[in-house]
Short mmCIF file of N, CA and C in Angstrom, two decimals:
data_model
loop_
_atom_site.label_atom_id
_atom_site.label_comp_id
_atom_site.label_asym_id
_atom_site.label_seq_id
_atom_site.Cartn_x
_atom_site.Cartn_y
_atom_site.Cartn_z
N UNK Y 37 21.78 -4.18 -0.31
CA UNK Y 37 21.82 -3.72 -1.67
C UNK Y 37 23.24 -3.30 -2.03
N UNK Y 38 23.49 -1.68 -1.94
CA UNK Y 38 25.26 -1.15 -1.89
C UNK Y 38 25.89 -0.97 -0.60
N UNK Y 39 26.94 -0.98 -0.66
CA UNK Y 39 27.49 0.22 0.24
C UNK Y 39 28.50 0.80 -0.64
N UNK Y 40 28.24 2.76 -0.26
CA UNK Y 40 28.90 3.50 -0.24
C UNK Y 40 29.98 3.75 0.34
N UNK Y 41 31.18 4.67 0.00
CA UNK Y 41 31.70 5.15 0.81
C UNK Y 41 31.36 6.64 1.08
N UNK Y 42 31.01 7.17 2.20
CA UNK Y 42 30.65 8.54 2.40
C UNK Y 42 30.73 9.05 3.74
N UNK Y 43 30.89 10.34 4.05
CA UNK Y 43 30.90 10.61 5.36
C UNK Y 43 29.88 11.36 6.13
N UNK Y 44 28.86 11.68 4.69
CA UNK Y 44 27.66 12.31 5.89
C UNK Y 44 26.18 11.72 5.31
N UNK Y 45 25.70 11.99 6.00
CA UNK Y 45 23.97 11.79 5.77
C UNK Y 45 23.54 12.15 4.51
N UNK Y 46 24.07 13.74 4.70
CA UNK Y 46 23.45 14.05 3.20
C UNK Y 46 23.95 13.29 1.64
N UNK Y 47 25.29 13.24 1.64
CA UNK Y 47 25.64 12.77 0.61
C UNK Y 47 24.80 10.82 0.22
N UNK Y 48 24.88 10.42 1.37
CA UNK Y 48 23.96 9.63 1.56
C UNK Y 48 22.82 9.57 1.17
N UNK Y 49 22.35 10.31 1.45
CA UNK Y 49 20.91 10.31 1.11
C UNK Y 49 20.49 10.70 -0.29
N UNK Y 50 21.87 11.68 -0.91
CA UNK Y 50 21.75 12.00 -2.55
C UNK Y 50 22.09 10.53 -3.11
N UNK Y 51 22.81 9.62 -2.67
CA UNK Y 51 22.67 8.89 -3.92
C UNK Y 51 21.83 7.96 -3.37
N UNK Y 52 20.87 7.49 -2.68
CA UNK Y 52 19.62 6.37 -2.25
C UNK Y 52 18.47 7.40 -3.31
N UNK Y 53 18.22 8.65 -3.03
CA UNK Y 53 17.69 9.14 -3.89
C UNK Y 53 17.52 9.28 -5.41
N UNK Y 54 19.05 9.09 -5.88
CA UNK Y 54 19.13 8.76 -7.28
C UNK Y 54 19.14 7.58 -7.50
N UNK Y 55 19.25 6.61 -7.29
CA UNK Y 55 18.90 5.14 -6.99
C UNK Y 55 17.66 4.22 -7.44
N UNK Y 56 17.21 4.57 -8.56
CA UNK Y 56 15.79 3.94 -8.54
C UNK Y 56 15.23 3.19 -7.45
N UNK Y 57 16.45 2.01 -7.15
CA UNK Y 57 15.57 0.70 -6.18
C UNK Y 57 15.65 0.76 -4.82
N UNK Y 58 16.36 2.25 -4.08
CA UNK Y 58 16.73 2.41 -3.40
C UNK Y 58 15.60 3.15 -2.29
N UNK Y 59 15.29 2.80 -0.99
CA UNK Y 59 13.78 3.64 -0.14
C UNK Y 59 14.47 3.76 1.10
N UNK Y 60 15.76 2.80 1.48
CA UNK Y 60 16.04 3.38 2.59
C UNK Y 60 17.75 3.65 2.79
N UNK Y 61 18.37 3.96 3.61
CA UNK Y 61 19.98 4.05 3.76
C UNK Y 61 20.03 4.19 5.19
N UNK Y 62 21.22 3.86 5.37
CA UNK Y 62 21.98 3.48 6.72
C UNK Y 62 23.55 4.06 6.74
N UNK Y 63 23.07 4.94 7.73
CA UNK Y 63 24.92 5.71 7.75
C UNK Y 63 25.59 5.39 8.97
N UNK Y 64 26.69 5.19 8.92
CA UNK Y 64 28.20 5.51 9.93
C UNK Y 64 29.04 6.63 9.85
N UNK Y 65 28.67 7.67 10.15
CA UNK Y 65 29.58 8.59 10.23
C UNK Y 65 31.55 8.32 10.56
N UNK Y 66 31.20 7.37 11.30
CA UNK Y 66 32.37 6.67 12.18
C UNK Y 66 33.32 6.00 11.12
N UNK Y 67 32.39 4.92 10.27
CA UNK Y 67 32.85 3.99 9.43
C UNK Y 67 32.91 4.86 7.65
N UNK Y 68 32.47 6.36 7.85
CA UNK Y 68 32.10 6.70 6.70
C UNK Y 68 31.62 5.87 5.44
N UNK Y 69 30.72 5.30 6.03
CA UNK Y 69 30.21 4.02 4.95
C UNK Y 69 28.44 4.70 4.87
N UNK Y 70 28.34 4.30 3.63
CA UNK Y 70 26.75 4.56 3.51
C UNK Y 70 25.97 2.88 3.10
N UNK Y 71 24.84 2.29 3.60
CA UNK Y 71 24.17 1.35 2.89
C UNK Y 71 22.93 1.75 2.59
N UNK Y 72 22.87 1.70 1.01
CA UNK Y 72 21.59 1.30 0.59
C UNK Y 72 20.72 0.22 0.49
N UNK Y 73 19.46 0.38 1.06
CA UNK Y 73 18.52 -0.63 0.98
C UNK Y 73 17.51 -0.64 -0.16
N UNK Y 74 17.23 -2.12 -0.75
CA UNK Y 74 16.62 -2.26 -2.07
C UNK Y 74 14.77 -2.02 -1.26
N UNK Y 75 14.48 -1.20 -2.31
CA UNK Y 75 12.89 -1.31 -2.67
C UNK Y 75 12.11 -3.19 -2.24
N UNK Y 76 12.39 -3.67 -2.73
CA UNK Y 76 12.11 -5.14 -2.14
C UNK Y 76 11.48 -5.71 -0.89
N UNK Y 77 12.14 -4.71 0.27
CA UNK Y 77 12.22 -4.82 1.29
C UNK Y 77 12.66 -6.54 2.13
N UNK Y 78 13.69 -7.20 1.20
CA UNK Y 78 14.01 -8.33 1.27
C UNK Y 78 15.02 -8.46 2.23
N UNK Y 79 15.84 -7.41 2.36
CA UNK Y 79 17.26 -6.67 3.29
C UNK Y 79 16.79 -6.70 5.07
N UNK Y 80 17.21 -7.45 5.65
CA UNK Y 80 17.00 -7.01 7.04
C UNK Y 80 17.73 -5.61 7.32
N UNK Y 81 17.49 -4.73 8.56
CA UNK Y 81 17.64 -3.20 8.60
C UNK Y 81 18.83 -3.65 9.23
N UNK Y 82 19.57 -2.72 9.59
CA UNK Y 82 21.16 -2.36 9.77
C UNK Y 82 21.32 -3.39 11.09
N UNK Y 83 22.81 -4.27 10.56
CA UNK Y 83 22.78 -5.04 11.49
C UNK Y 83 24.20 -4.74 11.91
N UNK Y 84 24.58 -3.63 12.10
CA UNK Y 84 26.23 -3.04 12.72
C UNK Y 84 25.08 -1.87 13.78
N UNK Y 85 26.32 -1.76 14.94
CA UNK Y 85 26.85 -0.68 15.52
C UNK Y 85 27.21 0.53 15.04
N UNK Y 86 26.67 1.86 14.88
CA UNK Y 86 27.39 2.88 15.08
C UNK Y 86 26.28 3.68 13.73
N UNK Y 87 25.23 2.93 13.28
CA UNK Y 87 24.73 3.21 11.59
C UNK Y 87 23.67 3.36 12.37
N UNK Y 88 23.04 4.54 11.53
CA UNK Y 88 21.44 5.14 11.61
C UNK Y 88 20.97 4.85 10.86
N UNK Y 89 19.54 4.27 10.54
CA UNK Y 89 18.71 4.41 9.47
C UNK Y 89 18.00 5.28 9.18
N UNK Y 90 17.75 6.05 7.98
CA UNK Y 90 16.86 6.46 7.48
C UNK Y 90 15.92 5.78 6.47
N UNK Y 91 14.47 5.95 6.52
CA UNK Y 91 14.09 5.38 5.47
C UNK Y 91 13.21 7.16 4.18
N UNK Y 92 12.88 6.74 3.09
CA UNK Y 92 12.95 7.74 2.46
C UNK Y 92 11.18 7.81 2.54
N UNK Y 93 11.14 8.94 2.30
CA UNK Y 93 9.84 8.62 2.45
C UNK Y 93 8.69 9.34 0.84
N UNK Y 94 7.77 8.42 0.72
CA UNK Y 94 7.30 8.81 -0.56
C UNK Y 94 5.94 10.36 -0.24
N UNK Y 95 5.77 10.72 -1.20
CA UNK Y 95 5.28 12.00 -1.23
C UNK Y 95 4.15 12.61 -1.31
N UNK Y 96 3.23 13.26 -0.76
CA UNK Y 96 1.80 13.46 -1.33
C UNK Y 96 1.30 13.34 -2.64
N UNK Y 97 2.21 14.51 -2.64
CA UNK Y 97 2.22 15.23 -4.10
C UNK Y 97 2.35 13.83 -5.45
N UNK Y 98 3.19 12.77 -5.50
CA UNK Y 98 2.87 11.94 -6.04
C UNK Y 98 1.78 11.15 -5.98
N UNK Y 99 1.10 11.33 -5.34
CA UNK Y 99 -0.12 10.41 -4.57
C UNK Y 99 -0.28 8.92 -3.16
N UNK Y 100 1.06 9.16 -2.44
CA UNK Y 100 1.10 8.85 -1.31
C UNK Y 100 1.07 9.20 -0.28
N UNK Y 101 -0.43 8.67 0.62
CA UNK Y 101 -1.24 9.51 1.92
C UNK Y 101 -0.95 8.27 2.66
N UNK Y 102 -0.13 9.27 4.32
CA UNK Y 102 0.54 7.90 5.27
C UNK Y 102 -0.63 7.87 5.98
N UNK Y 103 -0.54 6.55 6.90
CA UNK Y 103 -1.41 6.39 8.12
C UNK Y 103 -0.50 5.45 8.79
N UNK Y 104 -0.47 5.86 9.76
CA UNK Y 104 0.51 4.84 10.65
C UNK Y 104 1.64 4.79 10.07
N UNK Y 105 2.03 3.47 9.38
CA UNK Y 105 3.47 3.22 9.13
C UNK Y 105 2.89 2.46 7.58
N UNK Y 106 1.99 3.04 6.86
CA UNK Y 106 1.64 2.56 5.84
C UNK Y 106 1.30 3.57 4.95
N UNK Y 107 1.75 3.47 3.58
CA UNK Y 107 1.22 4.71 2.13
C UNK Y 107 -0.21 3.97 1.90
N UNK Y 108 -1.01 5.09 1.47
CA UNK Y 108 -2.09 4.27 0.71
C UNK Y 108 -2.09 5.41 -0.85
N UNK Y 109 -2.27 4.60 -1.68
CA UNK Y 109 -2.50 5.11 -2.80
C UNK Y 109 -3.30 5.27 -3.58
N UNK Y 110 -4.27 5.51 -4.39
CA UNK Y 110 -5.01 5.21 -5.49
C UNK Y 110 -4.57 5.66 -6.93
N UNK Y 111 -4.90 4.16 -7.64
CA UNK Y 111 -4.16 4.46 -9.20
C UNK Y 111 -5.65 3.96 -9.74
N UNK Y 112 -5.10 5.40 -10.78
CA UNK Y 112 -6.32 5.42 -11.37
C UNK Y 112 -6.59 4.89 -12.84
N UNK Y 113 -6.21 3.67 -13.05
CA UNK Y 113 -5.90 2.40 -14.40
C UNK Y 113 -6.99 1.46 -13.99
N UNK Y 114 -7.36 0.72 -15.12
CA UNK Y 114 -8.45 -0.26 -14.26
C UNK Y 114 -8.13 -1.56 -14.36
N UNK Y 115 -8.25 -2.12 -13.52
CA UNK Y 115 -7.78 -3.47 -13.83
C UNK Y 115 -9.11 -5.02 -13.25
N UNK Y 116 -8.35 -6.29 -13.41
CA UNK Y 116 -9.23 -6.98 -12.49
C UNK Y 116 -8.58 -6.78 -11.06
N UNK Y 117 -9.39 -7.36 -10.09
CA UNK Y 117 -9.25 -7.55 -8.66
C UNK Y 117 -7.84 -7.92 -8.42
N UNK Y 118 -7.18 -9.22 -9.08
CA UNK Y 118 -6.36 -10.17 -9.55
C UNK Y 118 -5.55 -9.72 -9.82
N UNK Y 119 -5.03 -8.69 -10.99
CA UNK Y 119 -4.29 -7.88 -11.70
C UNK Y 119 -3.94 -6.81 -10.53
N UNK Y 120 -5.01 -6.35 -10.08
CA UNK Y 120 -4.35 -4.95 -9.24
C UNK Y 120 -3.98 -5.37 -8.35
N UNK Y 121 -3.87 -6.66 -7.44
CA UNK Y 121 -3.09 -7.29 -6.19
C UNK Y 121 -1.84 -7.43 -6.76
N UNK Y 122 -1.56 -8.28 -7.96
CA UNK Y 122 -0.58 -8.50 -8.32
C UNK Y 122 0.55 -7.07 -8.24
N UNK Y 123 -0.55 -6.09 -9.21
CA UNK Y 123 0.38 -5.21 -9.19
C UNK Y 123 0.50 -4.40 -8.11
N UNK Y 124 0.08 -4.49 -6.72
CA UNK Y 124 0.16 -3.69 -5.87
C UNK Y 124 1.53 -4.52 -4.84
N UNK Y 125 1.76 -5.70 -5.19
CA UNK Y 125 2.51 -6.56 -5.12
C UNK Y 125 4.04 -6.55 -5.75
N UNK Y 126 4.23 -6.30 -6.69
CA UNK Y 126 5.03 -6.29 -7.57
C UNK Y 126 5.54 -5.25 -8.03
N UNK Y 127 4.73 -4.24 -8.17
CA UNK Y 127 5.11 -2.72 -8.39
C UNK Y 127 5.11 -1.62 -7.29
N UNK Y 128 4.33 -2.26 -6.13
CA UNK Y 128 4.59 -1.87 -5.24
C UNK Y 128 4.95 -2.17 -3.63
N UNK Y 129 5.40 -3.17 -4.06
CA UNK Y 129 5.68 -4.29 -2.51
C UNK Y 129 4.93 -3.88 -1.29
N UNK Y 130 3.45 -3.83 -1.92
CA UNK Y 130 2.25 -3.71 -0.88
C UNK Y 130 1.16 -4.58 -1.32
N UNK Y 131 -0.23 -4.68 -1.13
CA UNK Y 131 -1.34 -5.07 -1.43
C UNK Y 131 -2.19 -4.21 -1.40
N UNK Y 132 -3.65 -4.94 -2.25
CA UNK Y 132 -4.57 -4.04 -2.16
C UNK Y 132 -5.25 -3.58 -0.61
N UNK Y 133 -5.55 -2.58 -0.62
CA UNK Y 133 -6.00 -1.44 1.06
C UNK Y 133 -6.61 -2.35 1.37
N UNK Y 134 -5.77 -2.58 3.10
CA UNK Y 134 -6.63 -3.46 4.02
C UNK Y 134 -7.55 -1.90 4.53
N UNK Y 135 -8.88 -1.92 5.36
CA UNK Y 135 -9.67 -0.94 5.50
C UNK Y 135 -9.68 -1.15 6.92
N UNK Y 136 -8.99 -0.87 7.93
CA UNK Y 136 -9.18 -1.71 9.61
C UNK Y 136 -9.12 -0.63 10.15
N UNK Y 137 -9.67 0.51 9.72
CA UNK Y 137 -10.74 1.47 10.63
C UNK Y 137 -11.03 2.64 10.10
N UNK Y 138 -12.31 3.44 10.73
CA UNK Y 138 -12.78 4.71 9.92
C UNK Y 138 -11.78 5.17 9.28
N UNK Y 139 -10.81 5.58 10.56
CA UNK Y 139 -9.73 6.99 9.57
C UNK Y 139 -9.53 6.41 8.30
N UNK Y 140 -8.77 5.10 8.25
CA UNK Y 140 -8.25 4.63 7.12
C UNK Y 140 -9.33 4.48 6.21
N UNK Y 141 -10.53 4.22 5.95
CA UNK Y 141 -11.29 4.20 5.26
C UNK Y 141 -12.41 5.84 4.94
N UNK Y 142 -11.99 6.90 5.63
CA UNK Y 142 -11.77 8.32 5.59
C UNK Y 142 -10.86 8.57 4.36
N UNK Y 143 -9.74 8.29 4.83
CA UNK Y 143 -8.60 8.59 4.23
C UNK Y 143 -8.65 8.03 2.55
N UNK Y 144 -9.34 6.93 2.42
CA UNK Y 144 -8.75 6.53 1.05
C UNK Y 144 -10.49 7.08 0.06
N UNK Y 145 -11.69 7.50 1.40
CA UNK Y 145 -12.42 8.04 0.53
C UNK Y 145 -12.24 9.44 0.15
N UNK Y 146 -11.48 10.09 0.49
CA UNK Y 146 -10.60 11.78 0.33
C UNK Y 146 -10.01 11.42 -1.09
N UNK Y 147 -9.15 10.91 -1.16
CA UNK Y 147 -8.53 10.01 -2.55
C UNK Y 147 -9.40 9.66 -3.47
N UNK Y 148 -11.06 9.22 -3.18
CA UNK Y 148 -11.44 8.57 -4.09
C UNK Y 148 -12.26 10.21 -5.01
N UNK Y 149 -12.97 11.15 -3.50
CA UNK Y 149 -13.59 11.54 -3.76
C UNK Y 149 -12.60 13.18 -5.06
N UNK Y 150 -11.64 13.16 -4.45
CA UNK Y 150 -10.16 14.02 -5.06
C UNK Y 150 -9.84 13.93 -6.23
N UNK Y 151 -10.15 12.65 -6.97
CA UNK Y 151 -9.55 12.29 -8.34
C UNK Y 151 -11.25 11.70 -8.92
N UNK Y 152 -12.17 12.09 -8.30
CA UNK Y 152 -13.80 11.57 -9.05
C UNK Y 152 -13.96 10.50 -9.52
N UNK Y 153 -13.39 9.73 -8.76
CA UNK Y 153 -13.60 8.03 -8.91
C UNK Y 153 -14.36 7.61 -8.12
N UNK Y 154 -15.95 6.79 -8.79
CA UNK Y 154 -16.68 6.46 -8.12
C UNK Y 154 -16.77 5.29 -7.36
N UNK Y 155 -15.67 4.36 -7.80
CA UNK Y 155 -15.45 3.21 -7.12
C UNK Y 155 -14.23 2.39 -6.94
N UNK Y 156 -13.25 1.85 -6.41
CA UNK Y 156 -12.09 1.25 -6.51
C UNK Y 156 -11.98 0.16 -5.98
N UNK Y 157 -11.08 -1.18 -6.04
CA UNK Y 157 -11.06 -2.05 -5.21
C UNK Y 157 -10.16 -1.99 -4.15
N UNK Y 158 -10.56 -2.73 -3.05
CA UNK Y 158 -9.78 -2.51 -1.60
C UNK Y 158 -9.68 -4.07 -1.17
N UNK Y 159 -8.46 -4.56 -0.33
CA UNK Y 159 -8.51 -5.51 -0.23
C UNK Y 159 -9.52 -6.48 0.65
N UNK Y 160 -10.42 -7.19 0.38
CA UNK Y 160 -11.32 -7.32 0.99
C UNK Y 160 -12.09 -8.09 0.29
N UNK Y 161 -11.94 -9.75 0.39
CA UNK Y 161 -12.52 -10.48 -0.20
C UNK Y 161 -13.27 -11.70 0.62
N UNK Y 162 -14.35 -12.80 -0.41
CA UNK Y 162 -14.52 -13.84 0.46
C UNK Y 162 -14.17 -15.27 -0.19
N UNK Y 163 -13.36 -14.83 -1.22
CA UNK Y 163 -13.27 -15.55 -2.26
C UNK Y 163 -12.69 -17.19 -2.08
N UNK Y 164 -12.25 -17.15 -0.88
CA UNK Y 164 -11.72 -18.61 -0.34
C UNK Y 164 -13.10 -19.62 0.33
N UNK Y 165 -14.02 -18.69 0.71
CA UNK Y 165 -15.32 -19.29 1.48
C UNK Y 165 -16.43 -18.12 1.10
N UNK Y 166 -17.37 -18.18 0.96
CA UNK Y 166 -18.85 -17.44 0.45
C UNK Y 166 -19.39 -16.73 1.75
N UNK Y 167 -19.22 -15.71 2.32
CA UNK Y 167 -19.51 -15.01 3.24
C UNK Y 167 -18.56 -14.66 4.42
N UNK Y 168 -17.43 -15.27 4.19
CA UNK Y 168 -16.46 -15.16 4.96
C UNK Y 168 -15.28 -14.51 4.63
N UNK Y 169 -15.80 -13.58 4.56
CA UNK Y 169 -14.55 -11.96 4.23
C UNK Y 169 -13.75 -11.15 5.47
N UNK Y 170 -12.28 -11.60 4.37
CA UNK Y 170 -10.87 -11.21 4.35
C UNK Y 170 -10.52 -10.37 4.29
N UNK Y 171 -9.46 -9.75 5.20
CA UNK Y 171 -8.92 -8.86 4.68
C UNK Y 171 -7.24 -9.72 3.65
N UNK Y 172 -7.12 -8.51 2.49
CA UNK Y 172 -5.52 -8.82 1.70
C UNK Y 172 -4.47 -9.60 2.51
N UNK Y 173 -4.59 -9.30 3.87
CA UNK Y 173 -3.11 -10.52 4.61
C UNK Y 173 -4.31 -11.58 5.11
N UNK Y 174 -5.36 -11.70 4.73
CA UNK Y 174 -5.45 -13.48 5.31
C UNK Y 174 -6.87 -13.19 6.82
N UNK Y 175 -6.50 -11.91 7.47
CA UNK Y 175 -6.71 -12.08 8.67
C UNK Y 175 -8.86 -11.33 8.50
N UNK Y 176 -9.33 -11.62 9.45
CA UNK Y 176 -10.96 -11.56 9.00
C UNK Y 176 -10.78 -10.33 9.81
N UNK Y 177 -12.11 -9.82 8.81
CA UNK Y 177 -12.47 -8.34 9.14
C UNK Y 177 -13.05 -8.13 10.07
N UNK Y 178 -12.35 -6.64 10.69
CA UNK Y 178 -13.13 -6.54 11.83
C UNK Y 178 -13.84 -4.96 12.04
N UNK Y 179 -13.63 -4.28 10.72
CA UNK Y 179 -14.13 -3.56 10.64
C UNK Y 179 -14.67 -3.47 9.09
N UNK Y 180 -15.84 -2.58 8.92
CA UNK Y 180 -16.51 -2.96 7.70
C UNK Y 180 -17.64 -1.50 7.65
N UNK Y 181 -17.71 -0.98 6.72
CA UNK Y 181 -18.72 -0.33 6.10
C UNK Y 181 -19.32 -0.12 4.90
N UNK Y 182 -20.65 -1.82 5.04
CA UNK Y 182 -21.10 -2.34 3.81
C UNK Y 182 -21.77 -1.22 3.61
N UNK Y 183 -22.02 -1.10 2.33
CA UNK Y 183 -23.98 -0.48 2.06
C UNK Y 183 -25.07 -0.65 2.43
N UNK Y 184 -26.09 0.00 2.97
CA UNK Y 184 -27.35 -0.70 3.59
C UNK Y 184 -28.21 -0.08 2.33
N UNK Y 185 -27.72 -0.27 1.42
CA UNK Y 185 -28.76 0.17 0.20
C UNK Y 185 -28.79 -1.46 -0.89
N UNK Y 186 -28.24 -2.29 -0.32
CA UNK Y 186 -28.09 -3.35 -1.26
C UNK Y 186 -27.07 -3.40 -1.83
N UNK Y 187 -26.00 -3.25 -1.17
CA UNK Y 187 -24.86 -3.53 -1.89
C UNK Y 187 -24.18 -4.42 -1.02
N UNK Y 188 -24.53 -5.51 -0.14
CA UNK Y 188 -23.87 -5.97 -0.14
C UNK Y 188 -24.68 -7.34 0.13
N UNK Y 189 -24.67 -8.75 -0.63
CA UNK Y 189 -25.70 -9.91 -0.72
C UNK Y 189 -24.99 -11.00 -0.93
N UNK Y 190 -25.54 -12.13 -0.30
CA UNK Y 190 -24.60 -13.82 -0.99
C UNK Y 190 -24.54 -13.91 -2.41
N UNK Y 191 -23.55 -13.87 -2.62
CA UNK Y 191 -23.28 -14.16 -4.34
C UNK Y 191 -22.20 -14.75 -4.68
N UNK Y 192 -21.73 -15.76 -5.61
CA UNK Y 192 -21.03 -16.56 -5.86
C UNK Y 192 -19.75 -15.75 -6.70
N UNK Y 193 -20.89 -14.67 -7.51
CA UNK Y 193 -19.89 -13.94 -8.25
C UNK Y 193 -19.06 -12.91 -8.22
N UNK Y 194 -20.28 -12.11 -6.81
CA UNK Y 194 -19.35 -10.99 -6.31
C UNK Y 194 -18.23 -11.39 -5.03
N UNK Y 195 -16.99 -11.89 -5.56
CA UNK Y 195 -16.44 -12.17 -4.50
C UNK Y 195 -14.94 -10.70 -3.61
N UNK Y 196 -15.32 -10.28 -4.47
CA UNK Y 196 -14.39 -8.63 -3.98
C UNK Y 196 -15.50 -7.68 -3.65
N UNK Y 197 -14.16 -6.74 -3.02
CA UNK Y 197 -14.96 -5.19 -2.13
C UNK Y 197 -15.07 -4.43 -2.64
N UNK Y 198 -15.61 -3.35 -3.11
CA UNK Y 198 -14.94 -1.55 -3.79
C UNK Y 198 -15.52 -0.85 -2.88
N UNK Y 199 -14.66 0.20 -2.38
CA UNK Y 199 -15.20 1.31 -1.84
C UNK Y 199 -15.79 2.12 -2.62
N UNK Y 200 -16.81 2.90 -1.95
CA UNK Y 200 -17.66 3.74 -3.32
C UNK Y 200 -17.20 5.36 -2.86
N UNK Y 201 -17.88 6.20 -3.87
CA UNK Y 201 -17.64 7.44 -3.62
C UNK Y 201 -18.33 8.09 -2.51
N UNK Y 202 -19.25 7.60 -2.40
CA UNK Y 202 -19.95 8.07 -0.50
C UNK Y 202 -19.05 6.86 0.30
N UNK Y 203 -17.79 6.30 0.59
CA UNK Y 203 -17.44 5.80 1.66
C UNK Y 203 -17.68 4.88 1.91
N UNK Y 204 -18.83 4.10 1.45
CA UNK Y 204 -19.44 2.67 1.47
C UNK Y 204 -18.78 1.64 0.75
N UNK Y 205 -19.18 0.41 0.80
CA UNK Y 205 -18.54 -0.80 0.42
C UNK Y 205 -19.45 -1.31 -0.30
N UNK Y 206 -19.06 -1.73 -0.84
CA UNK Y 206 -20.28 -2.88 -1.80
C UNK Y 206 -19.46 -3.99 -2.45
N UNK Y 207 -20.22 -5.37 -2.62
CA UNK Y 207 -19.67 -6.31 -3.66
C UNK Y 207 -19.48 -6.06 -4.52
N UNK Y 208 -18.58 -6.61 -5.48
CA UNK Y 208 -18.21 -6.13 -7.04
C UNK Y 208 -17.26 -7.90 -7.71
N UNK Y 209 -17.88 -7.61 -9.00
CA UNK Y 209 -17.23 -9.17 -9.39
C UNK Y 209 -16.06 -8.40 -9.48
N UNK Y 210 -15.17 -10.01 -9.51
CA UNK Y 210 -13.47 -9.45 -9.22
C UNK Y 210 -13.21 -9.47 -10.35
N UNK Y 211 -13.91 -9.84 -11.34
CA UNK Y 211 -13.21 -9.98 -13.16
C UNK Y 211 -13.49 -8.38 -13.54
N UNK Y 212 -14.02 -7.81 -13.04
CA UNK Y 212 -14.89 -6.62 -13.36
C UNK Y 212 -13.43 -5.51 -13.65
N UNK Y 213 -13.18 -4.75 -14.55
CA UNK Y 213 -12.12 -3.76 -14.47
C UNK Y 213 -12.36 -2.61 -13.35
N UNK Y 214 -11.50 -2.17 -12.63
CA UNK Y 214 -12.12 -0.89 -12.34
C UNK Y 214 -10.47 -0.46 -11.28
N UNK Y 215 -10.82 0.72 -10.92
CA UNK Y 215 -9.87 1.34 -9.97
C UNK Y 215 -9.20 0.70 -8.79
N UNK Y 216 -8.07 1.08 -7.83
CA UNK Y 216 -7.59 0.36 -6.65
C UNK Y 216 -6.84 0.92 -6.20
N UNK Y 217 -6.87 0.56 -4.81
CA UNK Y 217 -5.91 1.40 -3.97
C UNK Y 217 -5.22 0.35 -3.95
N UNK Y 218 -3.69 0.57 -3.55
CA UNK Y 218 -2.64 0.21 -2.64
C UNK Y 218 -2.62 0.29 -1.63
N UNK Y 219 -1.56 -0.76 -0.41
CA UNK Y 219 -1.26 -0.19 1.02
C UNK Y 219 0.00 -0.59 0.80
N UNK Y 220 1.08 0.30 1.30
CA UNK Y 220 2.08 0.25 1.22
C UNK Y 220 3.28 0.01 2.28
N UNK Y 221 3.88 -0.54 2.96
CA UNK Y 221 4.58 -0.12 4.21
C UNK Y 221 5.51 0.86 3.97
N UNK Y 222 6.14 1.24 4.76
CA UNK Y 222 7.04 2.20 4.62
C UNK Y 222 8.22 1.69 4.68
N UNK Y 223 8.60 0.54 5.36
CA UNK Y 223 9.88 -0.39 5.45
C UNK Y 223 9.34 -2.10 5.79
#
């Protein structure tokens, strides 16, 4: 993205911070050079000697909850299935929540149950083949907690997931507006 000239971390880190497009930086104390890295995450990470990375990290309090090395979010706008990939894509150089185990699917029902949203979409579709559900990168699920109340049946139309407010999953048409999480990496 830039490089600075600077000689410490901190000053570093004040301007990646003021930076709109800016999530991570890389210092040389040595070289008193600072690099900023774009939001994009298009930048391979520091490819010199002598530079530390930091990456920045986003905030509860805005509505980003880590797990591993991933944000998950919930925005609470409604959209289609379609629309909120895109924009979880584009606005947030993530996809909609892969769900690949309790905690994580713990975690984003805390979020759902926090802001009284009864349902959101998560990435989790079968929409390429009729019973053969995806997770958002492509790869098949291997963890899952459908509804055993009928929410989850062969249907042509329901080809997306929503998590519900008890934690459960159910089909939902993907044209349908409604809530969504994000997953985010961190770098």
């Amino acid at each position: 993205m830039d490089t600075e000239n600077t000689a410490s971390k901190e000053e570093c880190e004040k301007i990646c911070q003021n930076n709109a497009r800016c999530n991570a930086y890389a210092i040389s104390e040595f070289e008193a050079n600072c690099i900023l890295y774009d939001n994009d995450r298009s930048n391979l990470p520091v490819k010199f000697n002598n530079y530390i990375l930091y990456v920045l990290r986003l905030m509860e309090k805005d509505g980003y909850y880590v797990h591993k090395t991933d944000y998950y979010k919930l925005f609470t706008k409604r959209m289609t299935a379609h629309r909120a990939a895109e924009y979880c894509k584009n606005k947030e150089q993530g996809t909609l929540a892969t769900v690949k185990s309790e905690k994580v699917n713990n975690l984003l029902l805390a979020r759902i149950v926090e802001h009284n949203v009864w349902t959101a979409f998560i990435g989790v579709s079968d929409i390429e083949k009729e019973e053969d559900w995806r997770y958002a990168d492509g790869s098949e699920v291997d963890y899952s907690n459908w509804s055993t109340s009928g929410g989850k049946w062969p249907s042509v139309r329901r080809d997306c997931a929503i998590i519900t407010i008890t934690g459960e999953w159910k089909h939902a048409d993907c044209w349908h507006k409604d809530f969504f999480i994000c997953q985010i990496p961190m770098f």
